[in-house]
Amino acid sequence: MSGQSEKDSTISPKRKNPNGKYVLSRQKIIIVNLHKDALSKNPDINYTDLYDNMSKATGIGYRTIKDTINEYRKTSTVKSPNKKRVKTSLFDKTDDLDRNGLHTSKDPTLPNFKRTTLYNIIKKLDFVFTKRKRCSVLTERNDLINWRRNYLYDIRKYRGEGKSIYYLDETWLNVGDCVDRVWVDTTIQSKQDAFNKGLTTGPKNLTGKGQRLIVLHIGSDMGFLEGGLLCFVSKKNSADYHDEMNGDTFKDWFVSILPRLHPNSIVVMDNAPYNSVQTEKYPTSNSKKADILEWLNSKGITFDRPLLKAQLLTKVQELKPRTKSYVIDNLAKYAGHTVLRLPPYHCEFNPIELAWAMVKGYVKQENTMYKIDDVRQLLNSAIERVTAENWKIFIKHVIDEEDKVWKVDDIMDEIIDEMEPCILTITGDTDYSSE
């Protein structure tokens, strides 16, 4: 009996809750019940000791136990954690500059991708793998090559004609943006020591969370356009700042800046969804059959026999124009201007990217208060510091990049033409208006 009693009195080893693992509502209820039971037995117990004992007994972290008890005190209940997390792929984490580096050169600053990862990223960039008799070559799809070549031809032509060319783009500023490194006086021993010497210990390292500003602007070789700034506080917790903008907001801003442009100007922009809203929405394979029939009937198309959905979609394709019609392009056309769209994956063709780098560098350098209103003021000051001379330098850099890509395309065209084709693998169509 004594042996059995000794065995029963032995506490089983607890299993520690792993860091980062969710504590479910049923576990929280256990925490609350343990807390109530401990207080009923010893009302005068120190809360720090209580939470520490509960942590040791359950294997759940001290902070989690404290937060659970505080949650119960305020709401009289406990909730399960929000398990929904936005999982981003490595492709989404790869910025435009790195993607462009994969397009144009063996950039030594590119991340060190694994072979499979690099293959998947290149595939998403719409390269195709072309096998030849005795060698293989990685090329882009013909539609992307055509888009880029036509853009470079048009932008050169417009410059030769002396037309005013404006470049627009959107970016963001985080309230916690600051320089990564600062000089530190190692002779300061404590906060009190710093206070006695009239110094400051500086702000704590920020997590990167918090409010941010969504910024949209337009500029040319004359500098940022006067009155062209759109700036508002982000309301979404999204990894992609493009999610903050929508077609209506962009349209209202675009209409307001059109009268400020020089007559018969060229407006260069990318293919983000908010500036690529089409004038008419056409049925797709995701559309209901009834909706497809209704759309065809609105075009005066009727049928004397039942048709399959695939047959109806074929008729839709016949009626769709060869080129897409965008709301923004038509607004510019009515105002006497022309929209020129950047080819996919070529942000280096937009000089405003360099202007944004200059603006953000200034904000990071001067940001010491980490408040949204102060960041907004720093943004305005930073934009004023980007002069027309700066813009001319940025545009000159872009022209150099355009010339390099033009020459690379010529060289690749000659190389591929000299190689006898064997097998060609082609990817499916891509809608670049979603970029």
PDB file of N, CA and C in Angstrom, residues 72-132:
ATOM      1  N   TYR A  72     -10.506  37.546 -19.244  1.00  0.00           N
ATOM      2  CA  TYR A  72     -11.722  37.065 -18.565  1.00  0.00           C
ATOM      3  C   TYR A  72     -12.305  38.138 -17.644  1.00  0.00           C
ATOM      4  N   ARG A  73     -11.444  38.894 -16.986  1.00  0.00           N
ATOM      5  CA  ARG A  73     -11.918  39.952 -16.086  1.00  0.00           C
ATOM      6  C   ARG A  73     -12.676  41.033 -16.847  1.00  0.00           C
ATOM      7  N   LYS A  74     -12.208  41.340 -18.053  1.00  0.00           N
ATOM      8  CA  LYS A  74     -12.825  42.430 -18.823  1.00  0.00           C
ATOM      9  C   LYS A  74     -14.095  41.981 -19.534  1.00  0.00           C
ATOM     10  N   THR A  75     -14.122  40.736 -20.030  1.00  0.00           N
ATOM     11  CA  THR A  75     -15.232  40.300 -20.885  1.00  0.00           C
ATOM     12  C   THR A  75     -16.084  39.199 -20.273  1.00  0.00           C
ATOM     13  N   SER A  76     -15.622  38.623 -19.142  1.00  0.00           N
ATOM     14  CA  SER A  76     -16.306  37.503 -18.480  1.00  0.00           C
ATOM     15  C   SER A  76     -16.377  36.269 -19.370  1.00  0.00           C
ATOM     16  N   THR A  77     -15.507  36.209 -20.347  1.00  0.00           N
ATOM     17  CA  THR A  77     -15.454  35.048 -21.229  1.00  0.00           C
ATOM     18  C   THR A  77     -14.053  34.949 -21.832  1.00  0.00           C
ATOM     19  N   VAL A  78     -13.811  33.865 -22.552  1.00  0.00           N
ATOM     20  CA  VAL A  78     -12.545  33.691 -23.257  1.00  0.00           C
ATOM     21  C   VAL A  78     -12.846  33.294 -24.695  1.00  0.00           C
ATOM     22  N   LYS A  79     -11.946  33.603 -25.588  1.00  0.00           N
ATOM     23  CA  LYS A  79     -12.147  33.325 -27.002  1.00  0.00           C
ATOM     24  C   LYS A  79     -10.986  32.501 -27.547  1.00  0.00           C
ATOM     25  N   SER A  80     -11.304  31.725 -28.570  1.00  0.00           N
ATOM     26  CA  SER A  80     -10.241  31.013 -29.277  1.00  0.00           C
ATOM     27  C   SER A  80      -9.446  31.998 -30.108  1.00  0.00           C
ATOM     28  N   PRO A  81      -8.171  31.741 -30.318  1.00  0.00           N
ATOM     29  CA  PRO A  81      -7.346  32.673 -31.098  1.00  0.00           C
ATOM     30  C   PRO A  81      -7.742  32.665 -32.565  1.00  0.00           C
ATOM     31  N   ASN A  82      -7.421  33.757 -33.248  1.00  0.00           N
ATOM     32  CA  ASN A  82      -7.648  33.855 -34.685  1.00  0.00           C
ATOM     33  C   ASN A  82      -6.524  33.140 -35.412  1.00  0.00           C
ATOM     34  N   LYS A  83      -6.854  31.994 -35.998  1.00  0.00           N
ATOM     35  CA  LYS A  83      -5.828  31.172 -36.639  1.00  0.00           C
ATOM     36  C   LYS A  83      -5.555  31.579 -38.082  1.00  0.00           C
ATOM     37  N   LYS A  84      -6.353  32.508 -38.594  1.00  0.00           N
ATOM     38  CA  LYS A  84      -6.194  32.871 -40.000  1.00  0.00           C
ATOM     39  C   LYS A  84      -4.947  33.724 -40.190  1.00  0.00           C
ATOM     40  N   ARG A  85      -4.018  33.231 -40.918  1.00  0.00           N
ATOM     41  CA  ARG A  85      -2.799  33.962 -41.209  1.00  0.00           C
ATOM     42  C   ARG A  85      -2.607  34.025 -42.713  1.00  0.00           C
ATOM     43  N   VAL A  86      -2.203  35.178 -43.183  1.00  0.00           N
ATOM     44  CA  VAL A  86      -1.946  35.327 -44.607  1.00  0.00           C
ATOM     45  C   VAL A  86      -0.564  34.766 -44.916  1.00  0.00           C
ATOM     46  N   LYS A  87      -0.558  33.639 -45.596  1.00  0.00           N
ATOM     47  CA  LYS A  87       0.698  32.984 -45.927  1.00  0.00           C
ATOM     48  C   LYS A  87       1.185  33.487 -47.279  1.00  0.00           C
ATOM     49  N   THR A  88       2.330  34.137 -47.276  1.00  0.00           N
ATOM     50  CA  THR A  88       2.881  34.675 -48.512  1.00  0.00           C
ATOM     51  C   THR A  88       3.966  33.759 -49.036  1.00  0.00           C
ATOM     52  N   SER A  89       3.969  33.581 -50.342  1.00  0.00           N
ATOM     53  CA  SER A  89       4.982  32.737 -50.961  1.00  0.00           C
ATOM     54  C   SER A  89       6.276  33.520 -51.119  1.00  0.00           C
ATOM     55  N   LEU A  90       7.356  32.815 -51.419  1.00  0.00           N
ATOM     56  CA  LEU A  90       8.632  33.484 -51.637  1.00  0.00           C
ATOM     57  C   LEU A  90       8.556  34.403 -52.840  1.00  0.00           C
ATOM     58  N   PHE A  91       7.729  34.047 -53.808  1.00  0.00           N
ATOM     59  CA  PHE A  91       7.553  34.912 -54.981  1.00  0.00           C
ATOM     60  C   PHE A  91       6.970  36.260 -54.568  1.00  0.00           C
ATOM     61  N   ASP A  92       5.985  36.239 -53.654  1.00  0.00           N
ATOM     62  CA  ASP A  92       5.387  37.496 -53.186  1.00  0.00           C
ATOM     63  C   ASP A  92       6.369  38.322 -52.385  1.00  0.00           C
ATOM     64  N   LYS A  93       7.309  37.633 -51.681  1.00  0.00           N
ATOM     65  CA  LYS A  93       8.292  38.343 -50.882  1.00  0.00           C
ATOM     66  C   LYS A  93       9.419  38.914 -51.741  1.00  0.00           C
ATOM     67  N   THR A  94       9.539  38.441 -52.987  1.00  0.00           N
ATOM     68  CA  THR A  94      10.571  38.936 -53.885  1.00  0.00           C
ATOM     69  C   THR A  94      10.106  40.248 -54.489  1.00  0.00           C
ATOM     70  N   ASP A  95      10.843  41.336 -54.266  1.00  0.00           N
ATOM     71  CA  ASP A  95      10.392  42.638 -54.740  1.00  0.00           C
ATOM     72  C   ASP A  95      10.629  42.796 -56.234  1.00  0.00           C
ATOM     73  N   ASP A  96      10.101  43.924 -56.784  1.00  0.00           N
ATOM     74  CA  ASP A  96      10.169  44.165 -58.218  1.00  0.00           C
ATOM     75  C   ASP A  96      11.601  44.266 -58.719  1.00  0.00           C
ATOM     76  N   LEU A  97      12.482  44.842 -57.903  1.00  0.00           N
ATOM     77  CA  LEU A  97      13.865  45.014 -58.351  1.00  0.00           C
ATOM     78  C   LEU A  97      14.563  43.668 -58.506  1.00  0.00           C
ATOM     79  N   ASP A  98      14.326  42.739 -57.566  1.00  0.00           N
ATOM     80  CA  ASP A  98      14.920  41.411 -57.678  1.00  0.00           C
ATOM     81  C   ASP A  98      14.329  40.649 -58.864  1.00  0.00           C
ATOM     82  N   ARG A  99      13.033  40.818 -59.093  1.00  0.00           N
ATOM     83  CA  ARG A  99      12.421  40.159 -60.236  1.00  0.00           C
ATOM     84  C   ARG A  99      13.020  40.686 -61.540  1.00  0.00           C
ATOM     85  N   ASN A 100      13.235  41.980 -61.559  1.00  0.00           N
ATOM     86  CA  ASN A 100      13.851  42.552 -62.750  1.00  0.00           C
ATOM     87  C   ASN A 100      15.279  42.059 -62.926  1.00  0.00           C
ATOM     88  N   GLY A 101      15.994  41.861 -61.804  1.00  0.00           N
ATOM     89  CA  GLY A 101      17.353  41.337 -61.888  1.00  0.00           C
ATOM     90  C   GLY A 101      17.381  39.957 -62.519  1.00  0.00           C
ATOM     91  N   LEU A 102      16.357  39.151 -62.241  1.00  0.00           N
ATOM     92  CA  LEU A 102      16.271  37.826 -62.851  1.00  0.00           C
ATOM     93  C   LEU A 102      15.998  37.931 -64.342  1.00  0.00           C
ATOM     94  N   HIS A 103      15.356  39.006 -64.748  1.00  0.00           N
ATOM     95  CA  HIS A 103      15.051  39.209 -66.168  1.00  0.00           C
ATOM     96  C   HIS A 103      16.276  39.620 -66.966  1.00  0.00           C
ATOM     97  N   THR A 104      17.105  40.475 -66.381  1.00  0.00           N
ATOM     98  CA  THR A 104      18.066  41.196 -67.206  1.00  0.00           C
ATOM     99  C   THR A 104      19.512  40.777 -67.054  1.00  0.00           C
ATOM    100  N   SER A 105      19.928  40.291 -65.873  1.00  0.00           N
ATOM    101  CA  SER A 105      21.362  40.074 -65.699  1.00  0.00           C
ATOM    102  C   SER A 105      21.642  39.133 -64.545  1.00  0.00           C
ATOM    103  N   LYS A 106      22.902  38.741 -64.405  1.00  0.00           N
ATOM    104  CA  LYS A 106      23.357  37.953 -63.259  1.00  0.00           C
ATOM    105  C   LYS A 106      23.745  38.920 -62.143  1.00  0.00           C
ATOM    106  N   ASP A 107      22.739  39.488 -61.530  1.00  0.00           N
ATOM    107  CA  ASP A 107      22.961  40.504 -60.505  1.00  0.00           C
ATOM    108  C   ASP A 107      23.546  39.851 -59.254  1.00  0.00           C
ATOM    109  N   PRO A 108      24.753  40.247 -58.807  1.00  0.00           N
ATOM    110  CA  PRO A 108      25.363  39.620 -57.624  1.00  0.00           C
ATOM    111  C   PRO A 108      24.631  39.929 -56.336  1.00  0.00           C
ATOM    112  N   THR A 109      23.738  40.947 -56.350  1.00  0.00           N
ATOM    113  CA  THR A 109      23.014  41.309 -55.130  1.00  0.00           C
ATOM    114  C   THR A 109      21.726  40.517 -54.960  1.00  0.00           C
ATOM    115  N   LEU A 110      21.400  39.654 -55.916  1.00  0.00           N
ATOM    116  CA  LEU A 110      20.168  38.882 -55.810  1.00  0.00           C
ATOM    117  C   LEU A 110      20.251  37.889 -54.647  1.00  0.00           C
ATOM    118  N   PRO A 111      19.102  37.542 -54.041  1.00  0.00           N
ATOM    119  CA  PRO A 111      19.117  36.537 -52.980  1.00  0.00           C
ATOM    120  C   PRO A 111      19.647  35.200 -53.493  1.00  0.00           C
ATOM    121  N   ASN A 112      20.176  34.398 -52.591  1.00  0.00           N
ATOM    122  CA  ASN A 112      20.742  33.097 -52.955  1.00  0.00           C
ATOM    123  C   ASN A 112      19.624  32.059 -52.942  1.00  0.00           C
ATOM    124  N   PHE A 113      18.892  31.943 -54.082  1.00  0.00           N
ATOM    125  CA  PHE A 113      17.764  31.034 -54.166  1.00  0.00           C
ATOM    126  C   PHE A 113      18.239  29.585 -54.315  1.00  0.00           C
ATOM    127  N   LYS A 114      17.427  28.662 -53.792  1.00  0.00           N
ATOM    128  CA  LYS A 114      17.630  27.263 -54.098  1.00  0.00           C
ATOM    129  C   LYS A 114      17.191  27.006 -55.542  1.00  0.00           C
ATOM    130  N   ARG A 115      17.679  25.889 -56.106  1.00  0.00           N
ATOM    131  CA  ARG A 115      17.404  25.614 -57.513  1.00  0.00           C
ATOM    132  C   ARG A 115      15.900  25.525 -57.784  1.00  0.00           C
ATOM    133  N   THR A 116      15.182  24.783 -56.931  1.00  0.00           N
ATOM    134  CA  THR A 116      13.741  24.620 -57.136  1.00  0.00           C
ATOM    135  C   THR A 116      13.003  25.934 -56.955  1.00  0.00           C
ATOM    136  N   THR A 117      13.415  26.703 -55.957  1.00  0.00           N
ATOM    137  CA  THR A 117      12.788  28.001 -55.719  1.00  0.00           C
ATOM    138  C   THR A 117      13.006  28.929 -56.902  1.00  0.00           C
ATOM    139  N   LEU A 118      14.236  28.966 -57.418  1.00  0.00           N
ATOM    140  CA  LEU A 118      14.536  29.807 -58.568  1.00  0.00           C
ATOM    141  C   LEU A 118      13.702  29.377 -59.770  1.00  0.00           C
ATOM    142  N   TYR A 119      13.569  28.069 -59.972  1.00  0.00           N
ATOM    143  CA  TYR A 119      12.775  27.561 -61.090  1.00  0.00           C
ATOM    144  C   TYR A 119      11.324  28.037 -60.981  1.00  0.00           C
ATOM    145  N   ASN A 120      10.748  27.941 -59.784  1.00  0.00           N
ATOM    146  CA  ASN A 120       9.350  28.336 -59.595  1.00  0.00           C
ATOM    147  C   ASN A 120       9.147  29.833 -59.797  1.00  0.00           C
ATOM    148  N   ILE A 121      10.110  30.644 -59.325  1.00  0.00           N
ATOM    149  CA  ILE A 121       9.992  32.093 -59.495  1.00  0.00           C
ATOM    150  C   ILE A 121      10.079  32.463 -60.969  1.00  0.00           C
ATOM    151  N   ILE A 122      11.037  31.876 -61.673  1.00  0.00           N
ATOM    152  CA  ILE A 122      11.187  32.177 -63.093  1.00  0.00           C
ATOM    153  C   ILE A 122       9.941  31.761 -63.870  1.00  0.00           C
ATOM    154  N   LYS A 123       9.342  30.639 -63.473  1.00  0.00           N
ATOM    155  CA  LYS A 123       8.125  30.177 -64.137  1.00  0.00           C
ATOM    156  C   LYS A 123       6.991  31.175 -63.936  1.00  0.00           C
ATOM    157  N   LYS A 124       6.889  31.727 -62.709  1.00  0.00           N
ATOM    158  CA  LYS A 124       5.845  32.718 -62.438  1.00  0.00           C
ATOM    159  C   LYS A 124       6.104  34.035 -63.150  1.00  0.00           C
ATOM    160  N   LEU A 125       7.358  34.292 -63.520  1.00  0.00           N
ATOM    161  CA  LEU A 125       7.688  35.497 -64.272  1.00  0.00           C
ATOM    162  C   LEU A 125       7.400  35.307 -65.756  1.00  0.00           C
ATOM    163  N   ASP A 126       6.765  34.187 -66.108  1.00  0.00           N
ATOM    164  CA  ASP A 126       6.319  33.906 -67.468  1.00  0.00           C
ATOM    165  C   ASP A 126       7.460  33.684 -68.453  1.00  0.00           C
ATOM    166  N   PHE A 127       8.564  33.110 -67.962  1.00  0.00           N
ATOM    167  CA  PHE A 127       9.573  32.603 -68.876  1.00  0.00           C
ATOM    168  C   PHE A 127       9.108  31.247 -69.399  1.00  0.00           C
ATOM    169  N   VAL A 128       9.586  30.886 -70.583  1.00  0.00           N
ATOM    170  CA  VAL A 128       9.321  29.555 -71.114  1.00  0.00           C
ATOM    171  C   VAL A 128      10.658  28.879 -71.373  1.00  0.00           C
ATOM    172  N   PHE A 129      10.682  27.561 -71.219  1.00  0.00           N
ATOM    173  CA  PHE A 129      11.911  26.798 -71.409  1.00  0.00           C
ATOM    174  C   PHE A 129      11.890  26.181 -72.800  1.00  0.00           C
ATOM    175  N   THR A 130      12.817  26.603 -73.635  1.00  0.00           N
ATOM    176  CA  THR A 130      12.855  26.176 -75.022  1.00  0.00           C
ATOM    177  C   THR A 130      14.008  25.202 -75.228  1.00  0.00           C
ATOM    178  N   LYS A 131      13.684  23.987 -75.645  1.00  0.00           N
ATOM    179  CA  LYS A 131      14.721  22.996 -75.886  1.00  0.00           C
ATOM    180  C   LYS A 131      15.171  23.044 -77.344  1.00  0.00           C
ATOM    181  N   ARG A 132      16.471  22.999 -77.534  1.00  0.00           N
ATOM    182  CA  ARG A 132      17.052  22.976 -78.869  1.00  0.00           C
ATOM    183  C   ARG A 132      17.795  21.659 -79.069  1.00  0.00           C
TER     184      ARG A 132
END
